[in-house]
Amino acid sequence: VIALGALDQKSSDFSVNNLRIIAARLAARMPTVVAAFHRARQGLDYLPPRDDLSHAANFLWMLLGKEPSELEARVFDVAMTLHAEHEMNASTFSAIVTASTQSDMYSAIASAIGTLKGPLHGGANTAVYELLMKIGDEASIKPYIDELLDRKERVMGIGHRIYRTTDPRAVILEALGEEVAEESEERFYFDLSRKLRDYLGERLAGRPLYPNVDFFSASVYNMLGIPSDLYTAIFAMARSVGWTAHLIEQYANNRLVRPNAVYVGEESKDFIPISQR
């Protein structure tokens, strides 16, 4: 994204029209870059996008080298839509803080990507897939989760800073996953996700901890043939349209975002000269 900004001679033009052009370019180019990266690391040739395919279908085509079925394209399109925007989350706030300094949109998006990468934000979908692989089978769910919770560790894909019930996006993704699973030979982790969800419902009964958008996106992407280390990059591809929408609003009525901090550490400590330390 930073490289794209370096090539754009109008990156510091904050007019609404130019910002919309940048936003559209990012939405188009980020999937192309992710797909090209994946094919390059496999020693495969880059596949250019096709005019006859939708945005979602094009990505699957460029990534996997085969035209997706109508169902696969629709499921991925809905998954991208569900990830496109979710108000003032950490990565969106990061982008807005960067833009508020009058840095360009590309830099603001790069800032958002760095924030999204964390396992407590956009990296959670990859962590969910890794959790499923570690559990391995239905019989291992109870002992693995019990040990995890006894150590007071986090179960990735469970809980949300906003929702105190099941994330509505997770409900949609589970329904889509069932459609894909009926035609897929890779439904194992999707079924395991459901068993895991059921046991967590029993184990965490009475606590406001339910599946979030990452919980089923991992197994749905797996059934679509997408490598797990690309899940967060795909999240960024989808969320780019939400980020840029917020940024266009920020640039139109910009004020520097400069939060105050309240010190709550130790007080009245004696100063020790450097020579005596």
PDB file of C-alpha atoms in Angstrom:
ATOM      1  CA  VAL A   1       0.000   0.000   0.000  1.00  0.00           C
ATOM      2  CA  ILE A   2       2.854   2.381   0.792  1.00  0.00           C
ATOM      3  CA  ALA A   3       4.415   1.550  -2.593  1.00  0.00           C
ATOM      4  CA  LEU A   4       1.121   2.383  -4.324  1.00  0.00           C
ATOM      5  CA  GLY A   5       1.121   5.712  -2.509  1.00  0.00           C
ATOM      6  CA  ALA A   6       4.677   6.448  -3.601  1.00  0.00           C
ATOM      7  CA  LEU A   7       3.602   5.993  -7.220  1.00  0.00           C
ATOM      8  CA  ASP A   8       0.569   8.278  -6.889  1.00  0.00           C
ATOM      9  CA  GLN A   9       1.559  11.880  -7.605  1.00  0.00           C
ATOM     10  CA  LYS A  10      -1.809  13.084  -6.281  1.00  0.00           C
ATOM     11  CA  SER A  11      -1.677  11.221  -2.967  1.00  0.00           C
ATOM     12  CA  SER A  12      -1.792  14.517  -1.026  1.00  0.00           C
ATOM     13  CA  ASP A  13      -4.833  15.829  -2.899  1.00  0.00           C
ATOM     14  CA  PHE A  14      -7.559  15.639  -0.257  1.00  0.00           C
ATOM     15  CA  SER A  15     -10.463  16.622  -2.510  1.00  0.00           C
ATOM     16  CA  VAL A  16     -13.438  14.278  -2.174  1.00  0.00           C
ATOM     17  CA  ASN A  17     -13.256  13.273  -5.833  1.00  0.00           C
ATOM     18  CA  ASN A  18      -9.584  12.296  -5.625  1.00  0.00           C
ATOM     19  CA  LEU A  19     -10.054  10.463  -2.336  1.00  0.00           C
ATOM     20  CA  ARG A  20     -12.842   8.410  -3.907  1.00  0.00           C
ATOM     21  CA  ILE A  21     -10.535   7.543  -6.806  1.00  0.00           C
ATOM     22  CA  ILE A  22      -7.840   6.384  -4.372  1.00  0.00           C
ATOM     23  CA  ALA A  23     -10.402   4.365  -2.404  1.00  0.00           C
ATOM     24  CA  ALA A  24     -11.604   2.596  -5.559  1.00  0.00           C
ATOM     25  CA  ARG A  25      -8.035   1.882  -6.650  1.00  0.00           C
ATOM     26  CA  LEU A  26      -7.165   0.387  -3.276  1.00  0.00           C
ATOM     27  CA  ALA A  27     -10.284  -1.789  -3.291  1.00  0.00           C
ATOM     28  CA  ALA A  28      -9.295  -3.087  -6.735  1.00  0.00           C
ATOM     29  CA  ARG A  29      -5.545  -3.435  -6.241  1.00  0.00           C
ATOM     30  CA  MET A  30      -5.292  -4.951  -2.772  1.00  0.00           C
ATOM     31  CA  PRO A  31      -6.892  -8.275  -3.852  1.00  0.00           C
ATOM     32  CA  THR A  32      -4.653  -8.338  -6.925  1.00  0.00           C
ATOM     33  CA  VAL A  33      -1.539  -7.824  -4.779  1.00  0.00           C
ATOM     34  CA  VAL A  34      -2.540 -10.532  -2.276  1.00  0.00           C
ATOM     35  CA  ALA A  35      -3.293 -13.038  -5.041  1.00  0.00           C
ATOM     36  CA  ALA A  36      -0.080 -12.208  -6.920  1.00  0.00           C
ATOM     37  CA  PHE A  37       1.964 -12.624  -3.725  1.00  0.00           C
ATOM     38  CA  HIS A  38       0.487 -16.046  -3.063  1.00  0.00           C
ATOM     39  CA  ARG A  39       1.117 -17.279  -6.586  1.00  0.00           C
ATOM     40  CA  ALA A  40       4.658 -15.872  -6.639  1.00  0.00           C
ATOM     41  CA  ARG A  41       5.624 -17.734  -3.469  1.00  0.00           C
ATOM     42  CA  GLN A  42       4.385 -20.936  -5.104  1.00  0.00           C
ATOM     43  CA  GLY A  43       6.422 -20.283  -8.229  1.00  0.00           C
ATOM     44  CA  LEU A  44       3.270 -19.696 -10.289  1.00  0.00           C
ATOM     45  CA  ASP A  45       2.573 -16.997 -12.851  1.00  0.00           C
ATOM     46  CA  TYR A  46       0.464 -13.974 -11.959  1.00  0.00           C
ATOM     47  CA  LEU A  47      -3.117 -14.158 -13.219  1.00  0.00           C
ATOM     48  CA  PRO A  48      -4.665 -10.819 -14.254  1.00  0.00           C
ATOM     49  CA  PRO A  49      -8.283 -10.063 -13.291  1.00  0.00           C
ATOM     50  CA  ARG A  50     -11.007 -10.903 -15.789  1.00  0.00           C
ATOM     51  CA  ASP A  51     -13.686  -8.494 -16.955  1.00  0.00           C
ATOM     52  CA  ASP A  52     -16.342 -11.224 -16.923  1.00  0.00           C
ATOM     53  CA  LEU A  53     -15.991 -12.032 -13.198  1.00  0.00           C
ATOM     54  CA  SER A  54     -17.263 -10.215 -10.126  1.00  0.00           C
ATOM     55  CA  HIS A  55     -14.922  -8.619  -7.590  1.00  0.00           C
ATOM     56  CA  ALA A  56     -15.156 -11.649  -5.270  1.00  0.00           C
ATOM     57  CA  ALA A  57     -14.948 -14.239  -8.053  1.00  0.00           C
ATOM     58  CA  ASN A  58     -11.943 -12.476  -9.552  1.00  0.00           C
ATOM     59  CA  PHE A  59      -9.975 -12.761  -6.331  1.00  0.00           C
ATOM     60  CA  LEU A  60     -10.620 -16.503  -6.051  1.00  0.00           C
ATOM     61  CA  TRP A  61      -9.678 -16.907  -9.713  1.00  0.00           C
ATOM     62  CA  MET A  62      -6.449 -14.897  -9.358  1.00  0.00           C
ATOM     63  CA  LEU A  63      -5.541 -16.697  -6.124  1.00  0.00           C
ATOM     64  CA  LEU A  64      -6.364 -20.312  -6.944  1.00  0.00           C
ATOM     65  CA  GLY A  65      -6.156 -20.400 -10.721  1.00  0.00           C
ATOM     66  CA  LYS A  66      -9.615 -21.861 -11.233  1.00  0.00           C
ATOM     67  CA  GLU A  67     -12.940 -20.183 -11.780  1.00  0.00           C
ATOM     68  CA  PRO A  68     -15.051 -20.442  -8.625  1.00  0.00           C
ATOM     69  CA  SER A  69     -18.526 -21.906  -8.688  1.00  0.00           C
ATOM     70  CA  GLU A  70     -21.478 -19.568  -8.406  1.00  0.00           C
ATOM     71  CA  LEU A  71     -21.905 -20.645  -4.771  1.00  0.00           C
ATOM     72  CA  GLU A  72     -18.237 -20.092  -3.895  1.00  0.00           C
ATOM     73  CA  ALA A  73     -18.268 -16.630  -5.462  1.00  0.00           C
ATOM     74  CA  ARG A  74     -21.472 -15.677  -3.641  1.00  0.00           C
ATOM     75  CA  VAL A  75     -20.225 -16.938  -0.278  1.00  0.00           C
ATOM     76  CA  PHE A  76     -16.940 -15.071  -0.598  1.00  0.00           C
ATOM     77  CA  ASP A  77     -18.770 -11.937  -1.723  1.00  0.00           C
ATOM     78  CA  VAL A  78     -20.989 -12.033   1.376  1.00  0.00           C
ATOM     79  CA  ALA A  79     -17.976 -12.742   3.603  1.00  0.00           C
ATOM     80  CA  MET A  80     -16.195  -9.691   2.178  1.00  0.00           C
ATOM     81  CA  THR A  81     -19.312  -7.585   2.729  1.00  0.00           C
ATOM     82  CA  LEU A  82     -19.593  -8.735   6.353  1.00  0.00           C
ATOM     83  CA  HIS A  83     -15.983  -7.693   6.966  1.00  0.00           C
ATOM     84  CA  ALA A  84     -16.171  -4.400   5.068  1.00  0.00           C
ATOM     85  CA  GLU A  85     -17.154  -2.088   7.913  1.00  0.00           C
ATOM     86  CA  HIS A  86     -17.714  -2.243  11.663  1.00  0.00           C
ATOM     87  CA  GLU A  87     -17.688   1.339  12.991  1.00  0.00           C
ATOM     88  CA  MET A  88     -14.912   2.588  15.312  1.00  0.00           C
ATOM     89  CA  ASN A  89     -12.752  -0.492  15.796  1.00  0.00           C
ATOM     90  CA  ALA A  90      -9.027  -0.360  16.568  1.00  0.00           C
ATOM     91  CA  SER A  91      -7.779  -0.344  12.968  1.00  0.00           C
ATOM     92  CA  THR A  92     -10.306   2.273  11.855  1.00  0.00           C
ATOM     93  CA  PHE A  93      -9.313   4.481  14.776  1.00  0.00           C
ATOM     94  CA  SER A  94      -5.656   4.015  13.849  1.00  0.00           C
ATOM     95  CA  ALA A  95      -6.389   5.132  10.282  1.00  0.00           C
ATOM     96  CA  ILE A  96      -8.306   8.181  11.484  1.00  0.00           C
ATOM     97  CA  VAL A  97      -5.531   9.218  13.882  1.00  0.00           C
ATOM     98  CA  THR A  98      -3.031   9.013  11.013  1.00  0.00           C
ATOM     99  CA  ALA A  99      -5.286  10.944   8.636  1.00  0.00           C
ATOM    100  CA  SER A 100      -5.909  13.619  11.259  1.00  0.00           C
ATOM    101  CA  THR A 101      -2.253  14.649  10.959  1.00  0.00           C
ATOM    102  CA  GLN A 102      -2.983  15.297   7.247  1.00  0.00           C
ATOM    103  CA  SER A 103      -0.936  12.315   6.206  1.00  0.00           C
ATOM    104  CA  ASP A 104      -2.203  10.797   2.945  1.00  0.00           C
ATOM    105  CA  MET A 105      -4.802   8.047   2.586  1.00  0.00           C
ATOM    106  CA  TYR A 106      -2.244   5.390   1.672  1.00  0.00           C
ATOM    107  CA  SER A 107      -0.323   6.032   4.904  1.00  0.00           C
ATOM    108  CA  ALA A 108      -3.555   5.927   6.907  1.00  0.00           C
ATOM    109  CA  ILE A 109      -4.469   2.565   5.366  1.00  0.00           C
ATOM    110  CA  ALA A 110      -0.974   1.229   6.072  1.00  0.00           C
ATOM    111  CA  SER A 111      -1.429   2.288   9.697  1.00  0.00           C
ATOM    112  CA  ALA A 112      -4.770   0.468   9.806  1.00  0.00           C
ATOM    113  CA  ILE A 113      -3.230  -2.688   8.332  1.00  0.00           C
ATOM    114  CA  GLY A 114      -0.543  -2.689  11.012  1.00  0.00           C
ATOM    115  CA  THR A 115      -3.241  -2.469  13.673  1.00  0.00           C
ATOM    116  CA  LEU A 116      -5.450  -5.097  12.028  1.00  0.00           C
ATOM    117  CA  LYS A 117      -2.561  -7.566  11.994  1.00  0.00           C
ATOM    118  CA  GLY A 118      -2.735  -8.130  15.754  1.00  0.00           C
ATOM    119  CA  PRO A 119      -4.245 -11.440  16.946  1.00  0.00           C
ATOM    120  CA  LEU A 120      -6.775  -9.570  19.091  1.00  0.00           C
ATOM    121  CA  HIS A 121      -8.155  -7.881  15.957  1.00  0.00           C
ATOM    122  CA  GLY A 122      -7.878  -9.054  12.348  1.00  0.00           C
ATOM    123  CA  GLY A 123      -5.371 -11.783  13.102  1.00  0.00           C
ATOM    124  CA  ALA A 124      -7.979 -13.667  15.117  1.00  0.00           C
ATOM    125  CA  ASN A 125      -9.336 -15.628  12.140  1.00  0.00           C
ATOM    126  CA  THR A 126      -5.940 -17.227  11.518  1.00  0.00           C
ATOM    127  CA  ALA A 127      -5.663 -17.942  15.248  1.00  0.00           C
ATOM    128  CA  VAL A 128      -9.062 -19.697  15.139  1.00  0.00           C
ATOM    129  CA  TYR A 129      -7.850 -21.975  12.352  1.00  0.00           C
ATOM    130  CA  GLU A 130      -4.678 -22.754  14.300  1.00  0.00           C
ATOM    131  CA  LEU A 131      -6.821 -23.567  17.355  1.00  0.00           C
ATOM    132  CA  LEU A 132      -8.936 -25.987  15.322  1.00  0.00           C
ATOM    133  CA  MET A 133      -5.814 -27.728  14.028  1.00  0.00           C
ATOM    134  CA  LYS A 134      -4.429 -28.066  17.564  1.00  0.00           C
ATOM    135  CA  ILE A 135      -7.700 -29.558  18.827  1.00  0.00           C
ATOM    136  CA  GLY A 136      -7.683 -31.999  15.934  1.00  0.00           C
ATOM    137  CA  ASP A 137     -10.895 -33.943  16.543  1.00  0.00           C
ATOM    138  CA  GLU A 138     -14.188 -33.839  18.409  1.00  0.00           C
ATOM    139  CA  ALA A 139     -12.961 -36.035  21.275  1.00  0.00           C
ATOM    140  CA  SER A 140     -10.197 -33.544  22.068  1.00  0.00           C
ATOM    141  CA  ILE A 141     -12.447 -30.488  22.357  1.00  0.00           C
ATOM    142  CA  LYS A 142     -13.335 -30.854  26.038  1.00  0.00           C
ATOM    143  CA  PRO A 143      -9.859 -31.628  27.450  1.00  0.00           C
ATOM    144  CA  TYR A 144      -8.157 -29.030  25.261  1.00  0.00           C
ATOM    145  CA  ILE A 145     -10.611 -26.225  26.042  1.00  0.00           C
ATOM    146  CA  ASP A 146     -10.781 -27.100  29.736  1.00  0.00           C
ATOM    147  CA  GLU A 147      -7.012 -26.876  29.997  1.00  0.00           C
ATOM    148  CA  LEU A 148      -6.976 -23.637  28.021  1.00  0.00           C
ATOM    149  CA  LEU A 149      -9.593 -22.003  30.235  1.00  0.00           C
ATOM    150  CA  ASP A 150      -8.029 -23.342  33.426  1.00  0.00           C
ATOM    151  CA  ARG A 151      -4.869 -21.483  32.405  1.00  0.00           C
ATOM    152  CA  LYS A 152      -7.109 -18.438  31.903  1.00  0.00           C
ATOM    153  CA  GLU A 153      -6.110 -18.173  28.263  1.00  0.00           C
ATOM    154  CA  ARG A 154      -8.282 -16.676  25.549  1.00  0.00           C
ATOM    155  CA  VAL A 155     -10.307 -18.810  23.128  1.00  0.00           C
ATOM    156  CA  MET A 156      -9.865 -17.035  19.815  1.00  0.00           C
ATOM    157  CA  GLY A 157     -13.051 -16.269  17.900  1.00  0.00           C
ATOM    158  CA  ILE A 158     -15.097 -16.027  21.094  1.00  0.00           C
ATOM    159  CA  GLY A 159     -16.256 -12.748  22.622  1.00  0.00           C
ATOM    160  CA  HIS A 160     -16.477  -9.216  21.259  1.00  0.00           C
ATOM    161  CA  ARG A 161     -15.867  -5.742  22.638  1.00  0.00           C
ATOM    162  CA  ILE A 162     -19.307  -4.596  21.452  1.00  0.00           C
ATOM    163  CA  TYR A 163     -21.581  -7.647  21.251  1.00  0.00           C
ATOM    164  CA  ARG A 164     -22.780  -9.383  24.405  1.00  0.00           C
ATOM    165  CA  THR A 165     -24.532 -12.011  22.330  1.00  0.00           C
ATOM    166  CA  THR A 166     -23.625 -13.948  19.186  1.00  0.00           C
ATOM    167  CA  ASP A 167     -22.112 -11.669  16.568  1.00  0.00           C
ATOM    168  CA  PRO A 168     -24.799 -11.432  13.830  1.00  0.00           C
ATOM    169  CA  ARG A 169     -22.053 -11.772  11.231  1.00  0.00           C
ATOM    170  CA  ALA A 170     -21.154 -15.165  12.706  1.00  0.00           C
ATOM    171  CA  VAL A 171     -24.758 -16.313  12.262  1.00  0.00           C
ATOM    172  CA  ILE A 172     -24.637 -15.438   8.564  1.00  0.00           C
ATOM    173  CA  LEU A 173     -21.222 -17.044   8.071  1.00  0.00           C
ATOM    174  CA  GLU A 174     -22.361 -20.273   9.710  1.00  0.00           C
ATOM    175  CA  ALA A 175     -25.351 -20.464   7.358  1.00  0.00           C
ATOM    176  CA  LEU A 176     -23.110 -19.804   4.367  1.00  0.00           C
ATOM    177  CA  GLY A 177     -20.654 -22.378   5.635  1.00  0.00           C
ATOM    178  CA  GLU A 178     -23.367 -25.023   5.681  1.00  0.00           C
ATOM    179  CA  GLU A 179     -24.114 -24.299   2.023  1.00  0.00           C
ATOM    180  CA  VAL A 180     -20.452 -24.669   1.075  1.00  0.00           C
ATOM    181  CA  ALA A 181     -20.001 -27.745   3.277  1.00  0.00           C
ATOM    182  CA  GLU A 182     -22.702 -29.604   1.359  1.00  0.00           C
ATOM    183  CA  GLU A 183     -20.500 -29.422  -1.748  1.00  0.00           C
ATOM    184  CA  SER A 184     -17.043 -29.441  -0.149  1.00  0.00           C
ATOM    185  CA  GLU A 185     -14.628 -32.248   0.660  1.00  0.00           C
ATOM    186  CA  GLU A 186     -13.008 -29.970   3.259  1.00  0.00           C
ATOM    187  CA  ARG A 187     -15.876 -29.595   5.731  1.00  0.00           C
ATOM    188  CA  PHE A 188     -14.034 -31.210   8.653  1.00  0.00           C
ATOM    189  CA  TYR A 189     -12.995 -27.965  10.362  1.00  0.00           C
ATOM    190  CA  PHE A 190     -16.407 -26.411   9.782  1.00  0.00           C
ATOM    191  CA  ASP A 191     -18.082 -29.304  11.590  1.00  0.00           C
ATOM    192  CA  LEU A 192     -15.427 -29.133  14.306  1.00  0.00           C
ATOM    193  CA  SER A 193     -16.149 -25.407  14.691  1.00  0.00           C
ATOM    194  CA  ARG A 194     -19.794 -26.178  15.401  1.00  0.00           C
ATOM    195  CA  LYS A 195     -18.908 -28.833  17.976  1.00  0.00           C
ATOM    196  CA  LEU A 196     -16.481 -26.401  19.594  1.00  0.00           C
ATOM    197  CA  ARG A 197     -19.150 -23.686  19.654  1.00  0.00           C
ATOM    198  CA  ASP A 198     -21.588 -26.068  21.344  1.00  0.00           C
ATOM    199  CA  TYR A 199     -19.131 -27.075  24.055  1.00  0.00           C
ATOM    200  CA  LEU A 200     -18.093 -23.485  24.716  1.00  0.00           C
ATOM    201  CA  GLY A 201     -21.776 -22.641  25.144  1.00  0.00           C
ATOM    202  CA  GLU A 202     -21.925 -25.180  27.967  1.00  0.00           C
ATOM    203  CA  ARG A 203     -18.542 -24.313  29.482  1.00  0.00           C
ATOM    204  CA  LEU A 204     -19.108 -20.548  29.425  1.00  0.00           C
ATOM    205  CA  ALA A 205     -22.819 -20.591  30.288  1.00  0.00           C
ATOM    206  CA  GLY A 206     -23.891 -17.390  31.998  1.00  0.00           C
ATOM    207  CA  ARG A 207     -20.992 -15.353  30.610  1.00  0.00           C
ATOM    208  CA  PRO A 208     -21.450 -12.942  27.659  1.00  0.00           C
ATOM    209  CA  LEU A 209     -18.973 -14.813  25.467  1.00  0.00           C
ATOM    210  CA  TYR A 210     -20.240 -15.970  22.081  1.00  0.00           C
ATOM    211  CA  PRO A 211     -18.822 -16.591  18.580  1.00  0.00           C
ATOM    212  CA  ASN A 212     -17.696 -13.512  16.680  1.00  0.00           C
ATOM    213  CA  VAL A 213     -17.100 -12.946  12.968  1.00  0.00           C
ATOM    214  CA  ASP A 214     -13.705 -14.699  13.096  1.00  0.00           C
ATOM    215  CA  PHE A 215     -15.065 -17.954  14.514  1.00  0.00           C
ATOM    216  CA  PHE A 216     -16.662 -19.293  11.335  1.00  0.00           C
ATOM    217  CA  SER A 217     -14.744 -17.242   8.767  1.00  0.00           C
ATOM    218  CA  ALA A 218     -11.701 -19.477   9.361  1.00  0.00           C
ATOM    219  CA  SER A 219     -13.442 -22.728   8.400  1.00  0.00           C
ATOM    220  CA  VAL A 220     -15.418 -21.092   5.580  1.00  0.00           C
ATOM    221  CA  TYR A 221     -12.220 -19.754   4.002  1.00  0.00           C
ATOM    222  CA  ASN A 222     -10.629 -23.179   4.442  1.00  0.00           C
ATOM    223  CA  MET A 223     -13.480 -24.790   2.490  1.00  0.00           C
ATOM    224  CA  LEU A 224     -12.940 -22.226  -0.274  1.00  0.00           C
ATOM    225  CA  GLY A 225      -9.312 -23.352  -0.551  1.00  0.00           C
ATOM    226  CA  ILE A 226      -7.762 -20.185   0.879  1.00  0.00           C
ATOM    227  CA  PRO A 227      -4.482 -20.650   2.816  1.00  0.00           C
ATOM    228  CA  SER A 228      -4.810 -19.707   6.485  1.00  0.00           C
ATOM    229  CA  ASP A 229      -1.913 -17.247   6.470  1.00  0.00           C
ATOM    230  CA  LEU A 230      -3.882 -15.070   4.029  1.00  0.00           C
ATOM    231  CA  TYR A 231      -6.982 -14.722   6.216  1.00  0.00           C
ATOM    232  CA  THR A 232      -5.857 -11.445   7.794  1.00  0.00           C
ATOM    233  CA  ALA A 233      -4.816 -10.031   4.423  1.00  0.00           C
ATOM    234  CA  ILE A 234      -8.297 -10.861   3.138  1.00  0.00           C
ATOM    235  CA  PHE A 235      -9.779  -9.079   6.153  1.00  0.00           C
ATOM    236  CA  ALA A 236      -7.745  -6.004   5.148  1.00  0.00           C
ATOM    237  CA  MET A 237      -8.924  -6.286   1.539  1.00  0.00           C
ATOM    238  CA  ALA A 238     -12.534  -6.216   2.666  1.00  0.00           C
ATOM    239  CA  ARG A 239     -12.147  -3.607   5.399  1.00  0.00           C
ATOM    240  CA  SER A 240     -10.319  -1.201   3.067  1.00  0.00           C
ATOM    241  CA  VAL A 241     -13.665   0.133   1.827  1.00  0.00           C
ATOM    242  CA  GLY A 242     -14.801   0.827   5.381  1.00  0.00           C
ATOM    243  CA  TRP A 243     -11.499   2.467   6.254  1.00  0.00           C
ATOM    244  CA  THR A 244     -11.534   4.713   3.206  1.00  0.00           C
ATOM    245  CA  ALA A 245     -15.165   5.716   3.823  1.00  0.00           C
ATOM    246  CA  HIS A 246     -14.223   6.876   7.329  1.00  0.00           C
ATOM    247  CA  LEU A 247     -11.142   8.633   5.975  1.00  0.00           C
ATOM    248  CA  ILE A 248     -13.109  10.583   3.377  1.00  0.00           C
ATOM    249  CA  GLU A 249     -15.307  11.876   6.204  1.00  0.00           C
ATOM    250  CA  GLN A 250     -12.263  12.672   8.341  1.00  0.00           C
ATOM    251  CA  TYR A 251     -10.481  14.662   5.630  1.00  0.00           C
ATOM    252  CA  ALA A 252     -13.665  16.623   4.908  1.00  0.00           C
ATOM    253  CA  ASN A 253     -13.904  17.909   8.476  1.00  0.00           C
ATOM    254  CA  ASN A 254     -10.479  17.288   9.906  1.00  0.00           C
ATOM    255  CA  ARG A 255      -9.268  17.969  13.416  1.00  0.00           C
ATOM    256  CA  LEU A 256      -6.089  16.556  14.886  1.00  0.00           C
ATOM    257  CA  VAL A 257      -6.859  13.539  17.067  1.00  0.00           C
ATOM    258  CA  ARG A 258      -4.793  14.009  20.208  1.00  0.00           C
ATOM    259  CA  PRO A 259      -6.159  12.072  23.212  1.00  0.00           C
ATOM    260  CA  ASN A 260      -5.160  13.005  26.745  1.00  0.00           C
ATOM    261  CA  ALA A 261      -3.634  10.396  29.042  1.00  0.00           C
ATOM    262  CA  VAL A 262      -3.945  10.236  32.818  1.00  0.00           C
ATOM    263  CA  TYR A 263      -0.851   9.030  34.667  1.00  0.00           C
ATOM    264  CA  VAL A 264      -1.668   6.319  37.202  1.00  0.00           C
ATOM    265  CA  GLY A 265       1.834   5.067  38.039  1.00  0.00           C
ATOM    266  CA  GLU A 266       4.085   5.529  41.041  1.00  0.00           C
ATOM    267  CA  GLU A 267       4.384   8.985  42.583  1.00  0.00           C
ATOM    268  CA  SER A 268       6.913  10.906  44.706  1.00  0.00           C
ATOM    269  CA  LYS A 269       9.906   8.800  43.728  1.00  0.00           C
ATOM    270  CA  ASP A 270      13.349  10.059  44.685  1.00  0.00           C
ATOM    271  CA  PHE A 271      15.654  11.136  41.878  1.00  0.00           C
ATOM    272  CA  ILE A 272      18.887   9.152  41.759  1.00  0.00           C
ATOM    273  CA  PRO A 273      21.767  10.825  39.882  1.00  0.00           C
ATOM    274  CA  ILE A 274      23.023   8.858  36.887  1.00  0.00           C
ATOM    275  CA  SER A 275      26.442   8.439  38.493  1.00  0.00           C
ATOM    276  CA  GLN A 276      24.836   6.617  41.431  1.00  0.00           C
ATOM    277  CA  ARG A 277      22.594   4.265  39.476  1.00  0.00           C
TER     278      ARG A 277
END
